[in-house]
Coordinates of C-alpha atoms in Angstrom, one line a residue:
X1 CA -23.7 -28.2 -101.2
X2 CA -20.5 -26.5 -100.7
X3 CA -16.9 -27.1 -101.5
X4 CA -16.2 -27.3 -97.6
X5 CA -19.0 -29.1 -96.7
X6 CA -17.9 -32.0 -99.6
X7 CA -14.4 -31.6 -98.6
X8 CA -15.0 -32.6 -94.7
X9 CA -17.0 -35.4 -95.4
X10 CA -15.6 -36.7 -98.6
X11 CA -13.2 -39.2 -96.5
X12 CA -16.7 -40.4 -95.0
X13 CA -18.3 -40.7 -98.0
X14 CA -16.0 -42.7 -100.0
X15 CA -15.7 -45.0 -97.0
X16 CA -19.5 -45.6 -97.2
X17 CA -19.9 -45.9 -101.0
X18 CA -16.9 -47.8 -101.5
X19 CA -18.4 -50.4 -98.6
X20 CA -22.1 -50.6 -99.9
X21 CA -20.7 -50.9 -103.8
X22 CA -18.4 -54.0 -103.0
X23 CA -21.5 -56.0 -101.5
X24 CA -22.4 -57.8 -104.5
X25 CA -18.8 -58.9 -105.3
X26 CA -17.3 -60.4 -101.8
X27 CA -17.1 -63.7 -103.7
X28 CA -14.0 -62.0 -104.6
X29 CA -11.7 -62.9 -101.9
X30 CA -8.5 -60.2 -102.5
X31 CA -11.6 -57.3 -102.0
X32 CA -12.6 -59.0 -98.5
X33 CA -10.0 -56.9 -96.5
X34 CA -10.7 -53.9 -98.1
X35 CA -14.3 -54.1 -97.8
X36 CA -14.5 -55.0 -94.0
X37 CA -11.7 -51.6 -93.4
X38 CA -13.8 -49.0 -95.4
X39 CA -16.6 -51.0 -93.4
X40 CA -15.3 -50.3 -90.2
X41 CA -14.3 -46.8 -91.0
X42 CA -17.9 -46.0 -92.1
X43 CA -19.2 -47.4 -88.6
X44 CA -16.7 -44.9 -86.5
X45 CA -17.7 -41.9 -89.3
X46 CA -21.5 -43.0 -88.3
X47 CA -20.8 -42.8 -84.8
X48 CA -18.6 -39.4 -84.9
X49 CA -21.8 -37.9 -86.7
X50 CA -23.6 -39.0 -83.6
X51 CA -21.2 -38.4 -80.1
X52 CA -21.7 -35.7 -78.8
X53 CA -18.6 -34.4 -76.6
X54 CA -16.5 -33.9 -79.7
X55 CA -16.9 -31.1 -82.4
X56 CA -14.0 -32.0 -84.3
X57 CA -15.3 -35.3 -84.7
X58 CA -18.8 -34.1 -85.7
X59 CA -17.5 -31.7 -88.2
X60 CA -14.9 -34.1 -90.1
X61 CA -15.8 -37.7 -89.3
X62 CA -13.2 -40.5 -89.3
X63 CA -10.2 -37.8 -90.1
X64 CA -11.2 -36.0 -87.0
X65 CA -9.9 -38.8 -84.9
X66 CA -6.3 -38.2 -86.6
X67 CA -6.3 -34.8 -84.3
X68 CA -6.8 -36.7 -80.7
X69 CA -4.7 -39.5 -81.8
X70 CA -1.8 -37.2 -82.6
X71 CA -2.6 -35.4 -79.5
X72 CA -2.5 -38.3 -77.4
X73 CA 1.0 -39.1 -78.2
X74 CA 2.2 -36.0 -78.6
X75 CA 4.4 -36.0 -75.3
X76 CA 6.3 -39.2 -76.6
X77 CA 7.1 -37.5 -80.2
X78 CA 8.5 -34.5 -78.0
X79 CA 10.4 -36.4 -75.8
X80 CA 12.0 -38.7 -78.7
X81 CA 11.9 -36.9 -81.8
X82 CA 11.8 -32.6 -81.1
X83 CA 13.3 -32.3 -78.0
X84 CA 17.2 -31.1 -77.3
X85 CA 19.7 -32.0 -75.3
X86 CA 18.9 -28.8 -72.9
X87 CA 15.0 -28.9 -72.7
X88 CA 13.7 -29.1 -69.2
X89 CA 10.6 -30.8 -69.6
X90 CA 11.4 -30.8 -66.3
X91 CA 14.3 -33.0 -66.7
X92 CA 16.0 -32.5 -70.0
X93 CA 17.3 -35.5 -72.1
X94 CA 21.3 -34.6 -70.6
X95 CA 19.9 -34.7 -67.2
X96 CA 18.4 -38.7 -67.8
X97 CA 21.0 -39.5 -70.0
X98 CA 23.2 -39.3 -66.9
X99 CA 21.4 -41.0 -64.1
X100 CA 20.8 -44.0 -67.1
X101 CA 24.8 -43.7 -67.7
X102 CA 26.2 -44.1 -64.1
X103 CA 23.0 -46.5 -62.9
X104 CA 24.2 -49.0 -65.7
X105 CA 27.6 -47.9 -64.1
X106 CA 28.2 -46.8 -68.0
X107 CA 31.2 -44.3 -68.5
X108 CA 29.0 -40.6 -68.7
X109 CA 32.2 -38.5 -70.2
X110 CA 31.4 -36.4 -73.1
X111 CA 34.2 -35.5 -76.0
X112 CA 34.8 -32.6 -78.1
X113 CA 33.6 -29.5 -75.1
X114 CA 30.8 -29.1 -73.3
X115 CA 27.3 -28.7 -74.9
X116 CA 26.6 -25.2 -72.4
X117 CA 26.4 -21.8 -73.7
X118 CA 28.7 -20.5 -70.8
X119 CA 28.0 -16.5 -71.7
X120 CA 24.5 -17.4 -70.9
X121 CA 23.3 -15.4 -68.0
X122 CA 22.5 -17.9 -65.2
X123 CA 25.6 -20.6 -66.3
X124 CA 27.2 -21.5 -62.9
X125 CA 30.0 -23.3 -62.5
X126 CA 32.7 -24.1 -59.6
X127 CA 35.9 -22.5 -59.4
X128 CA 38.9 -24.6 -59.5
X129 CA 42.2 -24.4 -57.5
X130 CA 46.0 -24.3 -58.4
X131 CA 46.6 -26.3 -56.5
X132 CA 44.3 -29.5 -56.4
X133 CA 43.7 -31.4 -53.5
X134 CA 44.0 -35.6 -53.3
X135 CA 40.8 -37.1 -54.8
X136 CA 38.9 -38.1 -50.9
X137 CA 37.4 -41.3 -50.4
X138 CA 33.8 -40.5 -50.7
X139 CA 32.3 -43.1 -48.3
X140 CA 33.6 -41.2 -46.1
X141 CA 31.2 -37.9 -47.0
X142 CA 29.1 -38.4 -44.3
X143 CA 27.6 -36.0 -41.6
X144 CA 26.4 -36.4 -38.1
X145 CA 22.0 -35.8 -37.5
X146 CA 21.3 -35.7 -33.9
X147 CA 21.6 -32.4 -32.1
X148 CA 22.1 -31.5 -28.2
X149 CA 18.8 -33.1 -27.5
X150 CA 19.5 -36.5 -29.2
X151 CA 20.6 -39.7 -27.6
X152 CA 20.8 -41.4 -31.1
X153 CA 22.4 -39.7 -34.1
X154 CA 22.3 -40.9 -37.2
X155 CA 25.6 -40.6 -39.3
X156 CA 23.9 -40.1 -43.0
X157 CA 25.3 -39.7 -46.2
X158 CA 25.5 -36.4 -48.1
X159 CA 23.4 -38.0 -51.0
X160 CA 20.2 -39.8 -50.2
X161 CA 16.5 -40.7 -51.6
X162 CA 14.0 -38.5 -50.9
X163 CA 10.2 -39.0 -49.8
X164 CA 8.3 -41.0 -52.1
X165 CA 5.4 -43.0 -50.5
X166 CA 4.5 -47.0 -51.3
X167 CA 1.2 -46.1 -52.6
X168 CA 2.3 -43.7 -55.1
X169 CA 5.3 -46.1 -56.1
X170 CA 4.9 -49.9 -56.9
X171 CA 5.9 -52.7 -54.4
X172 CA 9.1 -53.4 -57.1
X173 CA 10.0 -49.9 -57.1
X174 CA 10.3 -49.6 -52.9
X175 CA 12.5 -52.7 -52.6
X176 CA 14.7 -51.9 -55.7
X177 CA 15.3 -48.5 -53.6
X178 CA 15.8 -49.6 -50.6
X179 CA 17.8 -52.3 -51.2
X180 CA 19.8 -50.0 -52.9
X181 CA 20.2 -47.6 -50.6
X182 CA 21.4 -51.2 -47.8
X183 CA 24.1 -51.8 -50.6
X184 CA 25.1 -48.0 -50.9
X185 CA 24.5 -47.4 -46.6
X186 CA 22.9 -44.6 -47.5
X187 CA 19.0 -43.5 -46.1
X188 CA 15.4 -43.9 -47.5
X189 CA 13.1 -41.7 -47.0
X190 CA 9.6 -43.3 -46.6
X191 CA 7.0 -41.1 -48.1
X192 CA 4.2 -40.2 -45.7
X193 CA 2.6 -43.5 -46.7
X194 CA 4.1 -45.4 -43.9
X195 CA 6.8 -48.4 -43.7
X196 CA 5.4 -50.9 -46.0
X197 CA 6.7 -54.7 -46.1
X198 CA 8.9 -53.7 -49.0
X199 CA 10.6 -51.2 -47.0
X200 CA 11.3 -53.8 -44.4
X201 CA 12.8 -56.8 -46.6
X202 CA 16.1 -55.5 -47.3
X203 CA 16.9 -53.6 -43.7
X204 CA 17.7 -50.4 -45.8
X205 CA 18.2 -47.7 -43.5
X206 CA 14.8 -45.4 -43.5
X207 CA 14.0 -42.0 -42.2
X208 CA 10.3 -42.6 -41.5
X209 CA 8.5 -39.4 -43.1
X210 CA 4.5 -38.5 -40.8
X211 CA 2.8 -36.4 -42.5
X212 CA -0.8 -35.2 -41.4
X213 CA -2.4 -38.6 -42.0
X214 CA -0.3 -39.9 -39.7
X215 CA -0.1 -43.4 -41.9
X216 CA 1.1 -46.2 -39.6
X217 CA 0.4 -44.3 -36.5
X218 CA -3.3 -42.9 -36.7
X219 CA -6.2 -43.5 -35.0
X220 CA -9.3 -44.3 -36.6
X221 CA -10.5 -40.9 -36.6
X222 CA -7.2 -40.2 -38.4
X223 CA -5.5 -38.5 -35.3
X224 CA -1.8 -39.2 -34.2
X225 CA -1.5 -42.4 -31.8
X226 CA 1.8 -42.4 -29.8
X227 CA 1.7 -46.0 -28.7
X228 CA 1.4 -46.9 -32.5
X229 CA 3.9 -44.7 -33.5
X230 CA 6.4 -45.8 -30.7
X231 CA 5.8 -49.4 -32.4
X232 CA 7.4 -48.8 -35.3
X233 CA 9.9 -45.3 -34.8
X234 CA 12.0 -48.0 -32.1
X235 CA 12.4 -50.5 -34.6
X236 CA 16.5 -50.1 -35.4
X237 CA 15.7 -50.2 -39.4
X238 CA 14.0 -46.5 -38.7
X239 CA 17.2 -44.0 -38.4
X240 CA 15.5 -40.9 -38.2
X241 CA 11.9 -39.3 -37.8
X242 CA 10.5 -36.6 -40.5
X243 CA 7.3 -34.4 -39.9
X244 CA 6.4 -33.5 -43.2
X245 CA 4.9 -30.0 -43.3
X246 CA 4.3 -29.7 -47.1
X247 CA 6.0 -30.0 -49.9
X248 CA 7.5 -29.2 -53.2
X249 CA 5.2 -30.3 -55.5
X250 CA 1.9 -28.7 -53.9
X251 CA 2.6 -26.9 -50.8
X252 CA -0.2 -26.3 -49.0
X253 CA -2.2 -28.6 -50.7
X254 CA -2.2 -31.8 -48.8
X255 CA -2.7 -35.0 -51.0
X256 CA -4.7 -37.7 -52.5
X257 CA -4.1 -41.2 -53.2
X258 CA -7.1 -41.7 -55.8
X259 CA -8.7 -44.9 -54.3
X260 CA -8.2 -46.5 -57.7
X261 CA -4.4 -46.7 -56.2
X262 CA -5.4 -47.9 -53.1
X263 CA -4.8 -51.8 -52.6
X264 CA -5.6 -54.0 -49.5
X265 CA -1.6 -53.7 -48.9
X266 CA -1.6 -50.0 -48.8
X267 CA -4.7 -49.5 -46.9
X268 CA -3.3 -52.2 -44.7
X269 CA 0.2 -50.1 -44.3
X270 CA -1.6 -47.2 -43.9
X271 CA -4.4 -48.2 -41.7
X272 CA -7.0 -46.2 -43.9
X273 CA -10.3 -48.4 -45.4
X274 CA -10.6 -49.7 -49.0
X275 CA -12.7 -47.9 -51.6
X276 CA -12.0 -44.3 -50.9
X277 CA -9.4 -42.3 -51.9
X278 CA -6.7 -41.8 -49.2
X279 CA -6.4 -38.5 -47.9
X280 CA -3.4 -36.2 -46.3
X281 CA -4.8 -33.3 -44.9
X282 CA -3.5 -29.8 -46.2
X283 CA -2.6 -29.5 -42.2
X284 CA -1.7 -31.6 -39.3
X285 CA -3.8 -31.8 -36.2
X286 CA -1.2 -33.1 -33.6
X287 CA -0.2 -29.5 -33.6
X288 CA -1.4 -25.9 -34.3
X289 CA 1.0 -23.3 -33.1
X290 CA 5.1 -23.1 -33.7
X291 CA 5.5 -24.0 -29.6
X292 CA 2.7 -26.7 -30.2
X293 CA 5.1 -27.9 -33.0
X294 CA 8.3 -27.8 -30.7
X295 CA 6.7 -30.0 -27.9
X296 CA 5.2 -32.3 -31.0
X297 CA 9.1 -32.9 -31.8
X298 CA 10.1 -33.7 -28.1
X299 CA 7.2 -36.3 -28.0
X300 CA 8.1 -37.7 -30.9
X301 CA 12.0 -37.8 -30.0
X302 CA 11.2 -39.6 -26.4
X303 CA 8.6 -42.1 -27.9
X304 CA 11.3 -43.1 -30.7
X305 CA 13.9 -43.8 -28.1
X306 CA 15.9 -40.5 -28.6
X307 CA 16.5 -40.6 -32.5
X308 CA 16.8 -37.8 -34.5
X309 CA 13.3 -35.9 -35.2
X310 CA 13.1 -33.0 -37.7
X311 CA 10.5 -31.6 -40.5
X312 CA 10.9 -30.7 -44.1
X313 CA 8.8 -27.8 -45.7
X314 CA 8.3 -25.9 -48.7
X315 CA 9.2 -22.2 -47.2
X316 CA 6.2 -20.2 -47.9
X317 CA 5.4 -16.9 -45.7
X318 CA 8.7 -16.4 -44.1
X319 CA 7.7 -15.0 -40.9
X320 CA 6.1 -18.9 -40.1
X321 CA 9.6 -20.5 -40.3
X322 CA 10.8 -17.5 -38.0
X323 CA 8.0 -17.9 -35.8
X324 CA 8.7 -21.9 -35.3
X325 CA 12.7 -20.2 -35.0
X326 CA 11.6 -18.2 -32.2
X327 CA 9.6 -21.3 -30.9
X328 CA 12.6 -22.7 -30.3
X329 CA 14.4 -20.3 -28.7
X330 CA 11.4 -19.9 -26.4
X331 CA 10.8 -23.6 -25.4
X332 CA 14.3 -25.1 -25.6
X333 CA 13.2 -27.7 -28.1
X334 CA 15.0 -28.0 -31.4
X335 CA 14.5 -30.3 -33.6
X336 CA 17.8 -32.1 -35.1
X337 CA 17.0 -31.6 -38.3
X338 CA 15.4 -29.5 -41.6
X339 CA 14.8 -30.5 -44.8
X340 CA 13.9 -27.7 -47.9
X341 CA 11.5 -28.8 -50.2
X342 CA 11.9 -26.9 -53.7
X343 CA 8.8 -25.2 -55.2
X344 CA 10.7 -27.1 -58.5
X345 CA 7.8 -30.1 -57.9
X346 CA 8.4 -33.6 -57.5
X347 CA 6.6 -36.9 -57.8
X348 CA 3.5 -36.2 -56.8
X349 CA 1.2 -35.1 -59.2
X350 CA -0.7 -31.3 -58.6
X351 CA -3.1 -29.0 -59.8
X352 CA -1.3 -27.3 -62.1
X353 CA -1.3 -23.6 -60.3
X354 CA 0.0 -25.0 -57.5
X355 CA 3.0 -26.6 -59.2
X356 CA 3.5 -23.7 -61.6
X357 CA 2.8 -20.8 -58.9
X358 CA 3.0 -21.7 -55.5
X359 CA 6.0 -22.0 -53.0
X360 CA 9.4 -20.4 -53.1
X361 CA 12.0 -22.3 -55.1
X362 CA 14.6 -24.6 -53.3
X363 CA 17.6 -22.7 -53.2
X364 CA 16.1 -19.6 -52.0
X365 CA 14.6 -21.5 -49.2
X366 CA 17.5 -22.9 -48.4
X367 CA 19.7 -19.7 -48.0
X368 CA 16.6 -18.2 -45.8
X369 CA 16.5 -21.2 -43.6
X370 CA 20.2 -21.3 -43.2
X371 CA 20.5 -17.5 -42.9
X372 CA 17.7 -17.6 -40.1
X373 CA 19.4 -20.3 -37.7
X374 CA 22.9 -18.6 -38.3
X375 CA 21.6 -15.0 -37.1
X376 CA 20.1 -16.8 -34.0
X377 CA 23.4 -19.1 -33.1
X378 CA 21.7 -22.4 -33.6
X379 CA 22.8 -23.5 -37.3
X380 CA 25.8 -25.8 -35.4
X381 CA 23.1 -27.9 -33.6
X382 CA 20.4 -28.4 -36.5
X383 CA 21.5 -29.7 -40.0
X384 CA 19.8 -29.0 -43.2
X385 CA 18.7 -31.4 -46.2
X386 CA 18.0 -29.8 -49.3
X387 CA 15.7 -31.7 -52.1
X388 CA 14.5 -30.4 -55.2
X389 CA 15.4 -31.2 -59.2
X390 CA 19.2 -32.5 -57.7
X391 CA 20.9 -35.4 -59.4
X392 CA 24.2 -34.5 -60.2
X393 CA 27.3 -33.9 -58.2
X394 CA 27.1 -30.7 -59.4
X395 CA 23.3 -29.9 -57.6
X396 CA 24.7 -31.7 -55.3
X397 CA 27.8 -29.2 -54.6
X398 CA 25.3 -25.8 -55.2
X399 CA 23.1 -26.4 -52.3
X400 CA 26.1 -27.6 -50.2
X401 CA 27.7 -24.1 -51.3
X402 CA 24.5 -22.6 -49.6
X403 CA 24.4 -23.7 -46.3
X404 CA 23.1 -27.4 -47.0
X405 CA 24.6 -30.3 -45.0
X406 CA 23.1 -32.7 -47.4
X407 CA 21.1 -33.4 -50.0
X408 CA 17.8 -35.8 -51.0
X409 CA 16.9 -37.1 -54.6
X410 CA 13.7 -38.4 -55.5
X411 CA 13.3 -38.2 -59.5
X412 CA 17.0 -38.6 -59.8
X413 CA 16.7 -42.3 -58.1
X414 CA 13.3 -42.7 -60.3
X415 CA 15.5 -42.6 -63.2
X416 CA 18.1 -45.2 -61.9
X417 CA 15.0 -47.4 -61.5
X418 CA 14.2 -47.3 -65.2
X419 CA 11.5 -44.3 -64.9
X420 CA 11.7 -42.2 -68.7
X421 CA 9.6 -39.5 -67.2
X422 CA 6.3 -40.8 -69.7
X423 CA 4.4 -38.3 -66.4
X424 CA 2.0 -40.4 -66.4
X425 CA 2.7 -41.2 -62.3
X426 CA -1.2 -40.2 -61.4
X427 CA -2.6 -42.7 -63.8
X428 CA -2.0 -46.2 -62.3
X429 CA -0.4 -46.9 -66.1
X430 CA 3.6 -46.1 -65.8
X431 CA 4.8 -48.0 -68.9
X432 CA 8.0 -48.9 -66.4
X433 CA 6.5 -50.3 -63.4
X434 CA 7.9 -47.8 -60.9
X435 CA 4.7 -45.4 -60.3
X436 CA 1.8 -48.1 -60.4
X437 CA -0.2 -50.7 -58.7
X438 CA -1.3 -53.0 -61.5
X439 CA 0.6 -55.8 -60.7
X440 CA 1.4 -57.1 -64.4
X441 CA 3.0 -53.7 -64.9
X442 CA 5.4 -53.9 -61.8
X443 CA 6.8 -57.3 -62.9
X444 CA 8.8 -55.2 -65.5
X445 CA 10.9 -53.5 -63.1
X446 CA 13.3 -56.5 -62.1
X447 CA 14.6 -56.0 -58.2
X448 CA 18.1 -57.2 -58.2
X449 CA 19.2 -54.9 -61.6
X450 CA 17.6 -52.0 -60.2
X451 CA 18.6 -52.2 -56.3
X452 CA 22.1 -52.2 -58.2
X453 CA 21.5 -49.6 -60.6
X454 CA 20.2 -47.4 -57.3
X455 CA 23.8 -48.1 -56.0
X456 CA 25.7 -47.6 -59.2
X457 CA 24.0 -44.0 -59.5
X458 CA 25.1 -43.4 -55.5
X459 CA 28.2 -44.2 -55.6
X460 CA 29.5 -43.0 -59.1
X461 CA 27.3 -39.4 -58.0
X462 CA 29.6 -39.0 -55.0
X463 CA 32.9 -39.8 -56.5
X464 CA 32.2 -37.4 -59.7
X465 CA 31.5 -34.9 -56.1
X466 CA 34.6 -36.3 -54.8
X467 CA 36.6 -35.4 -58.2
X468 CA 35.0 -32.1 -58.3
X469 CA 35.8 -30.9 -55.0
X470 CA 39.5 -32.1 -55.4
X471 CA 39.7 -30.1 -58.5
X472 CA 38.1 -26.9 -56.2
X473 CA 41.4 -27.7 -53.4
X474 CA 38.6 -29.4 -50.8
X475 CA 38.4 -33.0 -49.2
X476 CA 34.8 -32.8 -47.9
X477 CA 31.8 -31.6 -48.6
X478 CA 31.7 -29.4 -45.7
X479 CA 34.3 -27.2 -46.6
X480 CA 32.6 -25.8 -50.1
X481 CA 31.1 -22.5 -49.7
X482 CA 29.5 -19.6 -51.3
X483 CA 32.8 -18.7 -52.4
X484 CA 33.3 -21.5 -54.1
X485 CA 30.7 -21.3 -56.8
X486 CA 30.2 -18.5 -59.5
X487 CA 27.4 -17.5 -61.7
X488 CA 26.7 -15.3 -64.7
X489 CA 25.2 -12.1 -64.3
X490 CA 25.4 -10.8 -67.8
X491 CA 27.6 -11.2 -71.2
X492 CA 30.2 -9.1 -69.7
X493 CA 29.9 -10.0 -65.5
X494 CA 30.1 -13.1 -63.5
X495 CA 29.8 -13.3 -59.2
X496 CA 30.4 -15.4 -56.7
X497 CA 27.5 -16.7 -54.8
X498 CA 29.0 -15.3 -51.6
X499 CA 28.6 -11.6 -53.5
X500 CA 25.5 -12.8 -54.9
X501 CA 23.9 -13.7 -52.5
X502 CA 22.8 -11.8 -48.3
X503 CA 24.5 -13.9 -45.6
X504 CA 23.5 -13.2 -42.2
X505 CA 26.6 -13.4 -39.2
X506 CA 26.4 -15.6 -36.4
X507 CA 23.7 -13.8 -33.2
X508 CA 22.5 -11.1 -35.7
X509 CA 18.9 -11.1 -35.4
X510 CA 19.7 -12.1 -31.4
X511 CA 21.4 -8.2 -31.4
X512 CA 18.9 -6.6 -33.7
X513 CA 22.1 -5.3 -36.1
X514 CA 20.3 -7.6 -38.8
X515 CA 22.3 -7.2 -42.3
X516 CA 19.3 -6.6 -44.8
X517 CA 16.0 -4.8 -44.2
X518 CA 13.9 -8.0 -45.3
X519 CA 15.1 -10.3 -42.4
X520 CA 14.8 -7.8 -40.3
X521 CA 11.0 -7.4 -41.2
X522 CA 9.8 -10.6 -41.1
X523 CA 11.7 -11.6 -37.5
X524 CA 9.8 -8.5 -36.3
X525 CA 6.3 -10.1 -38.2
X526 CA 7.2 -13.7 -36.6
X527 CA 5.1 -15.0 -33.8
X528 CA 5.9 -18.3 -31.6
X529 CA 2.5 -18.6 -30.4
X530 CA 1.0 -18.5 -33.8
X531 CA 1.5 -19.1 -37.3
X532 CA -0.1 -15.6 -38.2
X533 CA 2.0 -12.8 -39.0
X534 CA 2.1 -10.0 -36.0
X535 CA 0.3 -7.8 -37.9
X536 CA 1.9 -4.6 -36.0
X537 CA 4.8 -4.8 -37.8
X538 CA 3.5 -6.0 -40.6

């Protein structure tokens, strides 16, 4: 027998000799424990030599179970022990540390300099004045949602939560957010999983999010019902109406609520049947063309009584967002409002090439989106939301610099409910009660702390955004621009973002003098009668 072969089973052996060789001496009652361990141990060596699925286990019996036990908690050792203050994993511990610091309305200041390599390339920063302006009041950063078309607008703050569904988030986890969002009067955004009960008990406002299950409003063929829908978009709690057309996390992808998830409540709320998993089609049926699309929004903005109705996307071929652009311009209809969905992922888990590879990232979404609604004169009747990894006042100022009007959170507000990003949403086991449906689990998270936490996070975000922009010379939000912000090319060169980055003038693709060959391009590929490209001048 060789050395190897003695060496991996050794442990084994020793187990079992140790166990058979104390039998005749358990009147001895200190060798008891010891006898009934190596015991044990010899039972689990016996059945590693046996399974099947495991090699490791096969090969070094007992000790092999040290690798998948190491392996299992090898995210929490990361996360605790070997990560830095900087690792993104996707939020790095700095990030957390301040959402947990201003939620438990704890001072967030840091001593001694800041912890940045600022000759990084990529380090961004805000340019300050010489002459700062008054510190604004920032319940007052507001902005106006309701275009031409709109009998209803919706004044909404410049910081709000984004979509996240009750379904994928507990019962405790929806009311802590929402009736944080009533004591901040800031908006909620739904999740395509419909207005729940939990939305409802603290009258938080709520911009109802209908994706292409059509939760709350479908038919039982899963098709959009406008009487249903009208039943719930007039209620006053419901301040503005979002078509979700994908999203960060897996555009293109639709989505599944594994039916393990999917309680008599939820199926209830969404009007789907217990014991399957819960579908979202990777496509809506309501519509099928960018004019289709443009007379879906006017339905939907007449049987909600003439409230604001939008969509928010992950931008993915551009020429589709031009062709729904030149929908517009064809029918009349706009809708009020966009909202950019970052390819940076959210709370919905994903196969892992679609989180890793697919969609464009947030910003540059955003600056394509605002660049194509300036060159066709519409970007002063539709505003833009911007979501996507933002929860400081600093994300908060970059997007604004960008053409954003505001800005949604969904992982930052996660935080302020106690989430410690274990990423363990898809397993119906989040070790904080904000991502699951096992009941015993939710009872963690405590509603009245958190709803206060949500509004601690809120309001000390916006006044660090307050305290920044005075430092800039600015009293709003709306007067930061590209110009405002700086990042570093190199060791030696830094730019401001209006250098940085193309910015289209006001009519130019309406005159054809478009500034950049690439929107020039895709305008020519977009089509209003169809989301394929015009393949002549492609």
């Amino acid at each position: 027998m060789s050395l190897s072969l003695l060496s991996r089973y050794a442990f084994f052996a020793v187990c079992v000799m140790f166990t058979l060789a104390s039998l005749p001496f358990l009147e001895y009652d200190w060798l008891w424990p010891i006898s009934i361990v190596t015991g044990l141990l010899s039972l689990l060596g016996i059945f590693d030599l046996l399974q099947s699925p495991h090699a490791v286990r096969r090969n070094y019996p007992i000790l092999g179970n040290i690798r998948y036990l190491v392996e299992g908690i090898r995210p929490e050792i990361r996360q605790y022990l070997l990560e830095s203050d900087s690792d993104a994993l996707p939020f790095s511990r700095a990030q957390r540390s301040l959402v947990y610091s201003r939620a438990k309305n704890e001072s967030a200041d840091k001593p001694f300099g800041t912890l940045i390599d600022v000759y990084q390339s990529g380090f961004e920063f805000i340019g300050h004045s010489m002459r700062p302006a008054p510190v604004s009041d920032p319940s007052g950063f507001r902005v106006i949602v309701g275009g031409p078309q709109c009998t209803k607008p919706y004044s909404a703050s410049v910081f709000n939560i984004s979509a996240m569904s009750f379904g994928s988030l507990s019962a405790n986890a929806i009311r802590a957010l929402n009736q944080g969002a009533k004591l901040g009067n800031f908006a909620h955004d739904t999740g395509e999983g419909s207005i729940s009960p939990y939305h409802r008990e603290h009258a938080g406002d709520l911009t109802w999010e209908l994706g292409s299950g059509y939760f709350g409003c479908r038919t039982a063929d899963g098709r959009f019902d406008p009487e249903r829908f009208a039943a719930q978009a007039q209620d006053p709690q419901v301040r503005m109406i979002e078509i979700k057309m994908s999203q960060g996390a897996k555009p293109g992808h639709g989505g599944i609520l594994p039916k393990h998830k999917v309680t008599q409540e939820i199926a209830d709320t969404r009007g789907v049947p217990m014991g399957q998993d819960c579908v979202s089609p990777s496509r809506h049926s309501a519509f099928s063309t960018p004019i289709e699309m443009m007379h879906f929004i006017k339905q939907l903005r007449e049987l909600s009584g003439g409230k604001p109705v939008g969509f928010k996307f992950c931008l993915g071929h551009p020429w589709e967002f031009m062709g729904i652009a030149k929908a517009m311009l064809e029918t009349g209809i706009l809708p009020d409002f966009i909202v950019v969905d970052g390819k940076e992922g959210g709370t919905g888990a994903a196969p892992v090439e679609f989180t890793d590879h697919i969609g464009v990232p947030m910003r540059e979404g955003l600056l394509f989106v605002h660049n194509t609604l300036v060159g066709l004169n519409l970007r002063d009747k539709i505003k833009l939301g911007a979501s996507g990894k933002i929860v400081s006042a600093f994300d908060i100022a970059s997007v604004l610099a960008i053409g954003a009007d505001w800005a949604n959170s969904a992982r930052g507000f996660m935080f302020a409910i106690g989430c410690i990003q274990s990423q363990s949403c898809h397993t119906n086991k989040c070790p904080t009660g904000v991502a699951t449906q096992d009941t015993l689990r939710q009872r963690a998270l405590v509603v009245p702390d958190k709803a206060q936490r949500v509004f601690n996070f809120h309001r000390s975000t916006l006044k660090a955004l307050a305290e920044m922009l005075a430092a800039a010379g600015l009293e709003h939000p709306s007067q930061l621009s590209a110009k405002h912000l700086v990042r570093r090319m190199s060791a030696t060169e830094i730019k401001l973002f209006s250098q940085l980055h193309v910015f289209l003038k006001p009519g130019e693709l309406l005159t054809g003098d478009v500034n950049g060959e690439f929107y020039s391009r895709m305008w020519q590929m977009a089509r209003a009668d169809s989301f394929e490209a015009n393949e002549v001048a492609a």
